[in-house]
Tab-separated table of C-alpha atoms and ligand atoms in Angstrom:
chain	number	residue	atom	x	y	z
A	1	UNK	CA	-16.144	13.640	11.842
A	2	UNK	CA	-19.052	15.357	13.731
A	3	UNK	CA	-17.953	18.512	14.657
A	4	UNK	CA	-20.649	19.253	17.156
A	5	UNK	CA	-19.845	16.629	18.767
A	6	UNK	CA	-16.326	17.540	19.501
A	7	UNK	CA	-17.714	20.893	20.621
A	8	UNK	CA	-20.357	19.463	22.862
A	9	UNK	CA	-17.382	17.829	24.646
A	10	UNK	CA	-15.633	20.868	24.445
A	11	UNK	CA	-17.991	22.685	26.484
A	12	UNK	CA	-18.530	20.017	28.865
A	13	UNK	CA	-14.811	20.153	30.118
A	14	UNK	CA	-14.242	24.343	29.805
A	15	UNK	CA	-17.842	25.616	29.930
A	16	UNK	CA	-19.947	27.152	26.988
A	17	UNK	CA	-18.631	29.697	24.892
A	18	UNK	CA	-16.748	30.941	21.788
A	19	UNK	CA	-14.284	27.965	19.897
A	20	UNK	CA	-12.198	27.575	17.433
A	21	UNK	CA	-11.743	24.706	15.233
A	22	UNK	CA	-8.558	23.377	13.635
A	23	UNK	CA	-7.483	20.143	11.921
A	24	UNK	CA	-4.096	18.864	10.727
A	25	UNK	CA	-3.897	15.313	9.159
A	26	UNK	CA	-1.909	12.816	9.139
A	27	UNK	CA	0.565	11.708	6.338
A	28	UNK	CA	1.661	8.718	4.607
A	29	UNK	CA	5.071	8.738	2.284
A	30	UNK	CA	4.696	6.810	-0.843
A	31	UNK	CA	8.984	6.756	-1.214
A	32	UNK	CA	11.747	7.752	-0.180
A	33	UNK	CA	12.080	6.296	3.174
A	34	UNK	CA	15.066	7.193	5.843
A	35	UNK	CA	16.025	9.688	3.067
A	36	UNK	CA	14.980	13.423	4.969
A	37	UNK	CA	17.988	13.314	7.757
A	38	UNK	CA	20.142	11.801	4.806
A	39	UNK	CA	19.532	15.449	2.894
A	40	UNK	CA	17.528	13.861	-0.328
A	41	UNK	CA	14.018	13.708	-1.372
A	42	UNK	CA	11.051	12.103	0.043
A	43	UNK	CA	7.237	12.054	-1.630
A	44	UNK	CA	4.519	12.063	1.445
A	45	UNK	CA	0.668	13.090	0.716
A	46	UNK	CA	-1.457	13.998	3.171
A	47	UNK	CA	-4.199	12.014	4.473
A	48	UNK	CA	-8.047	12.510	5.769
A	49	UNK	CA	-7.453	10.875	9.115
A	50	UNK	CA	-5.554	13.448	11.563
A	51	UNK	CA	-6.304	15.515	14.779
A	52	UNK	CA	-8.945	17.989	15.700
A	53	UNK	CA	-7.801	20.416	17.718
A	54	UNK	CA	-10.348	23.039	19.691
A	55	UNK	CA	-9.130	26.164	20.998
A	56	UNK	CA	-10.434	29.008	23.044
A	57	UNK	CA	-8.592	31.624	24.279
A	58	UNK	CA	-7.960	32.962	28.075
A	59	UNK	CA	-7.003	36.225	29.674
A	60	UNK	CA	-4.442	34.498	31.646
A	61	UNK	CA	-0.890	32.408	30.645
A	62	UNK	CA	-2.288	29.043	31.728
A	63	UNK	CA	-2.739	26.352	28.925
A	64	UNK	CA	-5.061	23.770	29.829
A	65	UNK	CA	-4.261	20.354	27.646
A	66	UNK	CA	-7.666	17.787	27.449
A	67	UNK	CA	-7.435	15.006	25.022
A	68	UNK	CA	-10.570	12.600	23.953
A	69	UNK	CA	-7.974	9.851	23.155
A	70	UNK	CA	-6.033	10.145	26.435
A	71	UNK	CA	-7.348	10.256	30.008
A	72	UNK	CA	-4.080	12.183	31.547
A	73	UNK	CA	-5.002	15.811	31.613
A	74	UNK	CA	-2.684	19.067	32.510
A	75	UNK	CA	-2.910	22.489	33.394
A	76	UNK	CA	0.567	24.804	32.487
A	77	UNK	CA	1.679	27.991	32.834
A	78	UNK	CA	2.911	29.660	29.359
A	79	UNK	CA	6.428	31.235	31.400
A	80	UNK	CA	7.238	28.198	32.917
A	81	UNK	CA	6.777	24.488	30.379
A	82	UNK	CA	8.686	21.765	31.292
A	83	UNK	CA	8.031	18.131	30.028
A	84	UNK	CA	5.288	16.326	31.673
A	85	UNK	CA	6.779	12.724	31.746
A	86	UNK	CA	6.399	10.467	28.943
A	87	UNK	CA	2.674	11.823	28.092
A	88	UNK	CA	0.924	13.041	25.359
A	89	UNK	CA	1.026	16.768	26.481
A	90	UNK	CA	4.818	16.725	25.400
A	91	UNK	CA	4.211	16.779	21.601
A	92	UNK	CA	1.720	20.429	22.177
A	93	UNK	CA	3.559	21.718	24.835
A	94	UNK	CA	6.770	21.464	23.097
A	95	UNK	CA	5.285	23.119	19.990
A	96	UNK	CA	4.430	25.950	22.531
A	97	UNK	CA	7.281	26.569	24.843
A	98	UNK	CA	9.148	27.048	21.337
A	99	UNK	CA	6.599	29.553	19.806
A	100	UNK	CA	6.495	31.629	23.195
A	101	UNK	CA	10.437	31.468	23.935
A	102	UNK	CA	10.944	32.763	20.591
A	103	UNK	CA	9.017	35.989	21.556
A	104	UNK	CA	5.796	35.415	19.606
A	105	UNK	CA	2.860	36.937	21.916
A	106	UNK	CA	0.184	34.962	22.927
A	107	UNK	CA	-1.943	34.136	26.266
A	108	UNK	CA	-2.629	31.449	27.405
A	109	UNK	CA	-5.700	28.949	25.784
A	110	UNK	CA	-7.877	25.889	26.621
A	111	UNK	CA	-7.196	23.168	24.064
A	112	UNK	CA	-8.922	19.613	23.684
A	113	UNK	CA	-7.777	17.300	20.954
A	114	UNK	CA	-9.421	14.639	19.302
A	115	UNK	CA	-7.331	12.026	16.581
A	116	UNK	CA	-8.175	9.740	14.304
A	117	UNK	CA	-5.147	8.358	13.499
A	118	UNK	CA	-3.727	5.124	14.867
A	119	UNK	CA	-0.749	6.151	17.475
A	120	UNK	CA	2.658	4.925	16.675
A	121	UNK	CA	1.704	3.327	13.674
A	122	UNK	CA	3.837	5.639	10.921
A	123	UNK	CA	1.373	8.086	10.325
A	124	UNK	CA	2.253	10.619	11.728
A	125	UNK	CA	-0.048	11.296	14.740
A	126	UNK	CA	2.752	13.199	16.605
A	127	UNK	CA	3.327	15.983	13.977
A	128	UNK	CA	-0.148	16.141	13.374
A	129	UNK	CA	-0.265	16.844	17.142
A	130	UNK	CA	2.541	19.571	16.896
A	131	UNK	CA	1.584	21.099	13.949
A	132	UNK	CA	-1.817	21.782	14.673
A	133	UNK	CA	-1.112	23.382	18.086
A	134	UNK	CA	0.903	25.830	16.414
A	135	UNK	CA	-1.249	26.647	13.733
A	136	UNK	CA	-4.465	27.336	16.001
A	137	UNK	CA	-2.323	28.958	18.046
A	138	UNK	CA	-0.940	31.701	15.221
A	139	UNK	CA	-4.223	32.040	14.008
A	140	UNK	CA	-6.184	32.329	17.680
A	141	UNK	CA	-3.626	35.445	18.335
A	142	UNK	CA	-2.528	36.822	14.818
A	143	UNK	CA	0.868	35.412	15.094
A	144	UNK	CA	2.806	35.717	11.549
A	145	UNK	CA	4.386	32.852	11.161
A	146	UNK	CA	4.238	30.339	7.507
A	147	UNK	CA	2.910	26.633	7.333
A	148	UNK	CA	6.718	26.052	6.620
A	149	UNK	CA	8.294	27.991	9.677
A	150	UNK	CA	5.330	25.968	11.350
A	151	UNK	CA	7.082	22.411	10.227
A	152	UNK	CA	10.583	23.437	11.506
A	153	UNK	CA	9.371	24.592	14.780
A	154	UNK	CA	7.493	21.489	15.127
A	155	UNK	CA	10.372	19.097	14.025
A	156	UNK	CA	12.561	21.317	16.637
A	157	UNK	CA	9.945	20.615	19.402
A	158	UNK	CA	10.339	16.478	18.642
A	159	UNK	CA	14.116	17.135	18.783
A	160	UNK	CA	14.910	19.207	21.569
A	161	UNK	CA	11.705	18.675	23.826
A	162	UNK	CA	10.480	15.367	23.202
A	163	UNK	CA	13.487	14.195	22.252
A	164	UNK	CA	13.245	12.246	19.315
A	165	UNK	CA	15.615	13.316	16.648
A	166	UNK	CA	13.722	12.810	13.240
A	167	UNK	CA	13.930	14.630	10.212
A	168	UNK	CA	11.707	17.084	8.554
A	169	UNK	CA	9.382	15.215	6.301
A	170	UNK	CA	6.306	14.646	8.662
A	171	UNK	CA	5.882	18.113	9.848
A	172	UNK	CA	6.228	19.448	6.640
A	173	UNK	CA	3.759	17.381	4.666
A	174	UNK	CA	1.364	17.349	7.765
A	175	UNK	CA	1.652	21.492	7.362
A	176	UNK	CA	1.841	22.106	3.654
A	177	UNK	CA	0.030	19.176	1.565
A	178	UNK	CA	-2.261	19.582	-0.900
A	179	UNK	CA	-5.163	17.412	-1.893
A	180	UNK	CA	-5.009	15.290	-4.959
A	181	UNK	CA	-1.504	15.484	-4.562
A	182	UNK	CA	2.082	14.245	-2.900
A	183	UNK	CA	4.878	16.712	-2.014
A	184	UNK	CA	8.305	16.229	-3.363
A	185	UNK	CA	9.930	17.335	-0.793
A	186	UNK	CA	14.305	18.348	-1.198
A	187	UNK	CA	14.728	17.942	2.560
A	188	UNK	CA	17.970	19.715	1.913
A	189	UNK	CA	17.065	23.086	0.337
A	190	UNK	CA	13.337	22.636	1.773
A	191	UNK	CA	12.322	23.356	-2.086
A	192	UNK	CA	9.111	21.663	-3.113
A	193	UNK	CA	6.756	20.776	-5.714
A	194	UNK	CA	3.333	19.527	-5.907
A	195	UNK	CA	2.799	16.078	-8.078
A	196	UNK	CA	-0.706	15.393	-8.939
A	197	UNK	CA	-1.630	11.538	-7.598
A	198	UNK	CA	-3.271	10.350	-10.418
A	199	UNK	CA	-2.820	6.707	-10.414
A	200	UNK	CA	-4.665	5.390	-13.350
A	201	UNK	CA	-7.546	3.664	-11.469
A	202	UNK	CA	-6.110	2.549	-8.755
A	203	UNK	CA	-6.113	3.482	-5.024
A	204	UNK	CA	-3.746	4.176	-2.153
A	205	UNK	CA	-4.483	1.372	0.372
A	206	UNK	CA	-2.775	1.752	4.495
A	207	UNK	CA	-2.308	-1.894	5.890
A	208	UNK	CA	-1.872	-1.087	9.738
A	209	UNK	CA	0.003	-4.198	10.993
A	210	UNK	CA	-0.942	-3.586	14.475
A	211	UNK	CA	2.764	-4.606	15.471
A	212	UNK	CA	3.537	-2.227	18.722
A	213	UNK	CA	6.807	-0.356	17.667
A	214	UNK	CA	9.149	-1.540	19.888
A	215	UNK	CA	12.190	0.716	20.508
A	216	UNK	CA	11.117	2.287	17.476
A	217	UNK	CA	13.205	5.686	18.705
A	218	UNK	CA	16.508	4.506	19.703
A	219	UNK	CA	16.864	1.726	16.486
A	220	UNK	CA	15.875	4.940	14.377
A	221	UNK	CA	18.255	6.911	16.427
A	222	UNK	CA	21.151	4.045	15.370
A	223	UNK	CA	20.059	4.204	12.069
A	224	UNK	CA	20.795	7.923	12.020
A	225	UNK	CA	23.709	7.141	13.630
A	226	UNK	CA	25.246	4.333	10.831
A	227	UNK	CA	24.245	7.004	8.564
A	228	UNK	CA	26.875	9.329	9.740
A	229	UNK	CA	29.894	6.898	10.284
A	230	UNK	CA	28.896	5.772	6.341
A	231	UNK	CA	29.324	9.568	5.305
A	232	UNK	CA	32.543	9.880	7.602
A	233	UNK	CA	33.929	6.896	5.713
A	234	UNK	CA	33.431	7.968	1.881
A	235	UNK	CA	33.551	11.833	2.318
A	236	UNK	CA	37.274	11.786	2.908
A	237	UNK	CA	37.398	10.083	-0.741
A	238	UNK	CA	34.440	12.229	-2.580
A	239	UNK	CA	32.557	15.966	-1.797
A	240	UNK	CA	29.837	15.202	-0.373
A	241	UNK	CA	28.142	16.797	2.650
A	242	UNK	CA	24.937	14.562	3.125
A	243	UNK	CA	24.828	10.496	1.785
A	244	UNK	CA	21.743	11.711	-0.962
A	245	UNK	CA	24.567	14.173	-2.759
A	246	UNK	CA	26.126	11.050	-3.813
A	247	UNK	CA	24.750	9.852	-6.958
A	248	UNK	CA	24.533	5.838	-7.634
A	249	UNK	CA	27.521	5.804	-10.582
A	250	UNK	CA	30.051	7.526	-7.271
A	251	UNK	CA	28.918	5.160	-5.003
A	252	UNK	CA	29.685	2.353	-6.919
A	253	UNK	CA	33.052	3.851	-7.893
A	254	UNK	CA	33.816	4.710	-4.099
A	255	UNK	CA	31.902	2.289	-1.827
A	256	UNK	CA	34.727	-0.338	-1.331
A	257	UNK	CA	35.733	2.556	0.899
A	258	UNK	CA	33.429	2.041	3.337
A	259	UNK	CA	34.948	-0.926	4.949
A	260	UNK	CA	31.985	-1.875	7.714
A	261	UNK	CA	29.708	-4.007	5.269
A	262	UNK	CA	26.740	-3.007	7.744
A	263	UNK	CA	27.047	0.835	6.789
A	264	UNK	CA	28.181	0.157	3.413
A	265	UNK	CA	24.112	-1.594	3.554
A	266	UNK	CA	22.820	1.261	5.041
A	267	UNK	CA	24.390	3.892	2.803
A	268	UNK	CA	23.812	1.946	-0.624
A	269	UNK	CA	19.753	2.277	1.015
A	270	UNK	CA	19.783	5.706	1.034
A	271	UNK	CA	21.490	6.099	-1.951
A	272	UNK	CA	19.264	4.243	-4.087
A	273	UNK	CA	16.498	5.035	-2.359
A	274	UNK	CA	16.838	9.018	-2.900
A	275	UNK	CA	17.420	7.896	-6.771
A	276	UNK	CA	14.042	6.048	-6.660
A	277	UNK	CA	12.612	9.239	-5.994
A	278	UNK	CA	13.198	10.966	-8.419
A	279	UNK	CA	12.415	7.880	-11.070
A	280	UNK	CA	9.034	7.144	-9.053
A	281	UNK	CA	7.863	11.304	-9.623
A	282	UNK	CA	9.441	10.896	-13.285
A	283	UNK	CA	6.821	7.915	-13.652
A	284	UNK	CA	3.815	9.226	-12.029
A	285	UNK	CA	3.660	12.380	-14.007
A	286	UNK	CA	4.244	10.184	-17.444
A	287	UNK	CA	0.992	8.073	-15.888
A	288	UNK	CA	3.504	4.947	-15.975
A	289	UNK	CA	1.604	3.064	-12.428
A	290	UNK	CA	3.510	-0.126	-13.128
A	291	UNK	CA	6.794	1.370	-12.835
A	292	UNK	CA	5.788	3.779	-9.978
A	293	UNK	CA	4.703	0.100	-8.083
A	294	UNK	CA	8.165	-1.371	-9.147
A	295	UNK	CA	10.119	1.227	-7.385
A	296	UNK	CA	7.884	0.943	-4.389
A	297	UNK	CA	8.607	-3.095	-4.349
A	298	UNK	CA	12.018	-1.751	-4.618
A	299	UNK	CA	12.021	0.090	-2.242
A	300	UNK	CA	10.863	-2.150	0.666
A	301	UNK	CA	13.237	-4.595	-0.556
A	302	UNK	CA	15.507	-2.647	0.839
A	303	UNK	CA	14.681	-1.201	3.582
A	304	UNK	CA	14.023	-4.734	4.450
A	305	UNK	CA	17.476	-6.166	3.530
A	306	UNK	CA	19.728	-3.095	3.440
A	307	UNK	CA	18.240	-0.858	6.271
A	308	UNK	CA	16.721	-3.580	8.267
A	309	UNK	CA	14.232	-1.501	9.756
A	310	UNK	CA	10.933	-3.672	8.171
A	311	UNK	CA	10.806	-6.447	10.871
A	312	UNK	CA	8.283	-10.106	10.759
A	313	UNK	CA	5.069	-8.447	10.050
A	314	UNK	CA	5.738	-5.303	7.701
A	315	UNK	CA	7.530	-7.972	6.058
A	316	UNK	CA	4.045	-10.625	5.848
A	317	UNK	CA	2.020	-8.201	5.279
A	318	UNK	CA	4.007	-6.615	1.864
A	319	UNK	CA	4.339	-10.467	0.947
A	320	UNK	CA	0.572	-11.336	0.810
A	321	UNK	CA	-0.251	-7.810	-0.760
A	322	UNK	CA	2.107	-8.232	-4.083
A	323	UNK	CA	0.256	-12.017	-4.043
A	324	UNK	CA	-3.391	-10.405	-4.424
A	325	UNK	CA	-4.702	-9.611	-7.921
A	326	UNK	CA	-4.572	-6.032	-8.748
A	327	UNK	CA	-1.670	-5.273	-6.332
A	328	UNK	CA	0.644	-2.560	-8.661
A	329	UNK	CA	3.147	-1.832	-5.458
A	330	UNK	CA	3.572	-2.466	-2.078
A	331	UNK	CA	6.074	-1.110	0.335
A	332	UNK	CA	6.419	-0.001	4.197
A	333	UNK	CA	5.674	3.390	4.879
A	334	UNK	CA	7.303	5.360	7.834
A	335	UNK	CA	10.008	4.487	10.206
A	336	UNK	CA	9.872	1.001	10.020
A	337	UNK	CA	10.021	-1.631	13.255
A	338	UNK	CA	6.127	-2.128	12.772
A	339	UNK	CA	3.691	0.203	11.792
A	340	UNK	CA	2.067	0.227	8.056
A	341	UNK	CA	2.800	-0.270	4.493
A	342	UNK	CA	1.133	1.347	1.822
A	343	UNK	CA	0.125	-0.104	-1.492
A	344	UNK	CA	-1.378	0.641	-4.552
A	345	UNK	CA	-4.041	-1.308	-5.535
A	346	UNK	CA	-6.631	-1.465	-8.904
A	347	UNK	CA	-9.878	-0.219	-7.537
A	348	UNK	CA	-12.195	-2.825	-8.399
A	349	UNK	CA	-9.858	-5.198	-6.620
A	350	UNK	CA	-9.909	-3.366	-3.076
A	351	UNK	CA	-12.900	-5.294	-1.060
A	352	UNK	CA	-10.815	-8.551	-2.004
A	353	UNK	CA	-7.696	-7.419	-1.523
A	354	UNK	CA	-8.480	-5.976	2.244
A	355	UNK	CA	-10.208	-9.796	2.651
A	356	UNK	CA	-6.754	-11.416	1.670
A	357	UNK	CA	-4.966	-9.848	3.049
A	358	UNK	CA	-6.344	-9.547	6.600
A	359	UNK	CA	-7.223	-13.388	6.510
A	360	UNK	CA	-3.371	-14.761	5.164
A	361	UNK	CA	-2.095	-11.898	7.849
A	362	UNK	CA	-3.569	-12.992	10.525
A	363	UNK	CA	-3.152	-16.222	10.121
A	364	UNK	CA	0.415	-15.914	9.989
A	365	UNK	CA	1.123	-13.102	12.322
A	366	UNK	CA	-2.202	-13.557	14.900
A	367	UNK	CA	-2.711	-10.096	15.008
A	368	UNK	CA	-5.566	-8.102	13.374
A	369	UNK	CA	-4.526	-5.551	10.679
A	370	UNK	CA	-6.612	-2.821	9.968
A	371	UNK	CA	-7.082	-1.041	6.158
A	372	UNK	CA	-8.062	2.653	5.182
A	373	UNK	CA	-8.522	3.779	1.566
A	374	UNK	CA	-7.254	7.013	1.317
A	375	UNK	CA	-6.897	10.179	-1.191
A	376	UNK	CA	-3.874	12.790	-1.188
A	377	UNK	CA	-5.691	15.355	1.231
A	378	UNK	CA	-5.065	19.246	2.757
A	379	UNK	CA	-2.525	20.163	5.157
A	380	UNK	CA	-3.474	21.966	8.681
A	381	UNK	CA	-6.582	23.983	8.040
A	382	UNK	CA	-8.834	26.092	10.116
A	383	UNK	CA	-12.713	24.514	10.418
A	384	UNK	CA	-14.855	26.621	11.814
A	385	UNK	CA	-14.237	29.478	13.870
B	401	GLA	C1	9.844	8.956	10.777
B	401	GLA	C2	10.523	10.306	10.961
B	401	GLA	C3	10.759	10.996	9.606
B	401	GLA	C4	11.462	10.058	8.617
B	401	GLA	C5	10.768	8.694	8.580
B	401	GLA	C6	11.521	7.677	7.755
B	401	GLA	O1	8.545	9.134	10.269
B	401	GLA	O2	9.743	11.150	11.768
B	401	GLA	O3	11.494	12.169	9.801
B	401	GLA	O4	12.817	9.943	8.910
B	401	GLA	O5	10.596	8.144	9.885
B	401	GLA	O6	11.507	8.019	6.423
């Protein structure tokens, strides 16, 4: 990205001047999908698409919100944030009503954004939205506050101000990522470690399937939901205070117990799932790719036929992937209900992979996917001040 040509537009909207320059990315998890509200562990990397976020600051409490992607515009007062209809603005001025109601001081700033990410596609774009606000934010006024408080305050903002009610594991790998790896993330003790991505010649491939995610936030919402009756249902049998404290030898022991077959599905996901986890880090660091693209195969499998959350097209597209040559794993990354999948995919066979792929998918779907090539990259950072 050209940053002078972000500022240029900068300037053109709040006049020439001093600016600062942030960027968080956006993420893609390689497994451990539906896991984070569950309490288990989910393996995201960063990735080198994301949003640009240019700050400067005022003398006043008015926050002006611009966006290159987005025509709506708003002006707010710092004191007094309410949400702004269904638009963009919600995802920064959640991020800020939080920061300033929790007594951090800071004026008021002229922001423009800029993203690179598809929207609603499962990368991410709205953490990479909150998190970066609050990042330029601390560092515009010398607010002391960590990359990880960052990530809760963000996932708080999508809970309680935009109202979606997801778990941690996009905020946190959007704020603490490191390049050239994936963070294994407990999203139940928020302990962490970094796992090198080094996959043996191959290359992480995004598939956007261009399928609009249709009530995306209230199937997720049921899914959360399911997840909670399951635990209900088998806790009064075993301890267990989340599904992913349940190892795969008590589940099958205790399961019958959970008499709705439909959440019985839906817990034996995130049980195995959370298990796959920890097999698919156990096979990256022995530099075993094969099995590392099993457990991915896996692992759409079933969140296709246990979770249900894969739908037509995340379903074609994973299909023609495994067919192409050089094709170690292939999964659905994300929510689910659309969206992308993420695959693994011998270098040299990339250029015919993407032609494959695109040509069987739209032929079967009629829409027109779109592929990045990407590398485990940096959380939030500061460009250029
Ligand atoms: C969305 C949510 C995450 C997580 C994933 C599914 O990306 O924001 O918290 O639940 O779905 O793994």
């Amino acid at each position: 990205m050209n940053i002078h040509i972000l500022e240029k537009e900068f300037f053109a909207l709040y006049g020439k001047g001093s600016v600062n320059v942030y960027f968080a990315p956006g993420r893609v998890n390689l497994i451990g999908e539906h896991i984070d509200y569950n309490g288990g562990e989910v393996f995201p990397c960063a990735i080198s698409m994301g949003t640009y976020l240019l700050i400067r600051e005022r003398a006043d409490n008015t926050i002006n919100l611009a966006s290159l992607n987005f025509s709506y515009r708003g002006e707010y007062k710092l004191n007094d944030i309410s949400k702004d209809g269904d638009e963009w603005v919600n995802y920064p001025l959640g991020v800020l009503k939080l920061l300033y109601g929790e007594g951090h001081k800071f004026r008021g700033a002229d922001i423009m954004l800029y993203g690179d990410l598809p929207n609603g596609a499962g990368l991410s774009s709205s953490a990479s939205v909150e998190v970066v606000t609050a990042f330029a934010i601390a560092d515009l006024y010398g607010i002391n506050i960590t990359n990880r408080d960052i990530a809760l305050l963000a996932q708080r903002a999508e809970n309680e101000f935009v109202g979606v009610n997801c778990g941690i594991m996009d905020q946190f790998a959007v704020a603490m990522c490191r390049a050239n790896s994936a963070i294994r993330l407990d999203c139940n003790t928020l302990e962490y470690t970094y796992v090198p991505v080094e996959l043996n010649g191959c290359s992480i491939v995004i598939a956007n399937t261009n399928k609009k995610r249709e009530l995306a936030d209230s199937k997720y919402n049921e899914r959360r939901g399911e997840c909670e009756l399951a635990l209900k249902a088998i806790s009064k049998y075993i301890d267990a205070g989340h599904l992913c404290d349940i190892t795969t030898d008590t589940f099958e022991r205790y399961k019958q117990h959970i008499d709705n077959k439909l959440l019985r599905d839906r817990a034996e996901h995130v049980v195995y799932e959370n298990n796959r986890v920890v097999e698919a880090c156990k096979a990256l660091v022995d530099n075993n790719i094969v099995e590392f693209g099993k457990l991915m195969n896996e692992s759409h499998d079933s969140l296709r036929d246990l979770y249900e959350v894969t739908g037509d097209e995340l379903d074609i597209m994973v299909e023609e992937s495994r067919r192409c040559d050089g094709v170690v794993g292939s999964r659905m990354t994300g929510a689910g209900f659309g969206g992308c999948t993420v695959s693994v995919v011998k270098r040299e066979s990339i250029n015919s992979f993407i032609a494959t792929v695109k040509d069987k998918y739209t032929c079967r779907t009629g829409l027109k996917p779109e592929f990045y090539v990407v590398e485990p990259d940096d959380g939030v950072k500061k460009i250029i001040t």
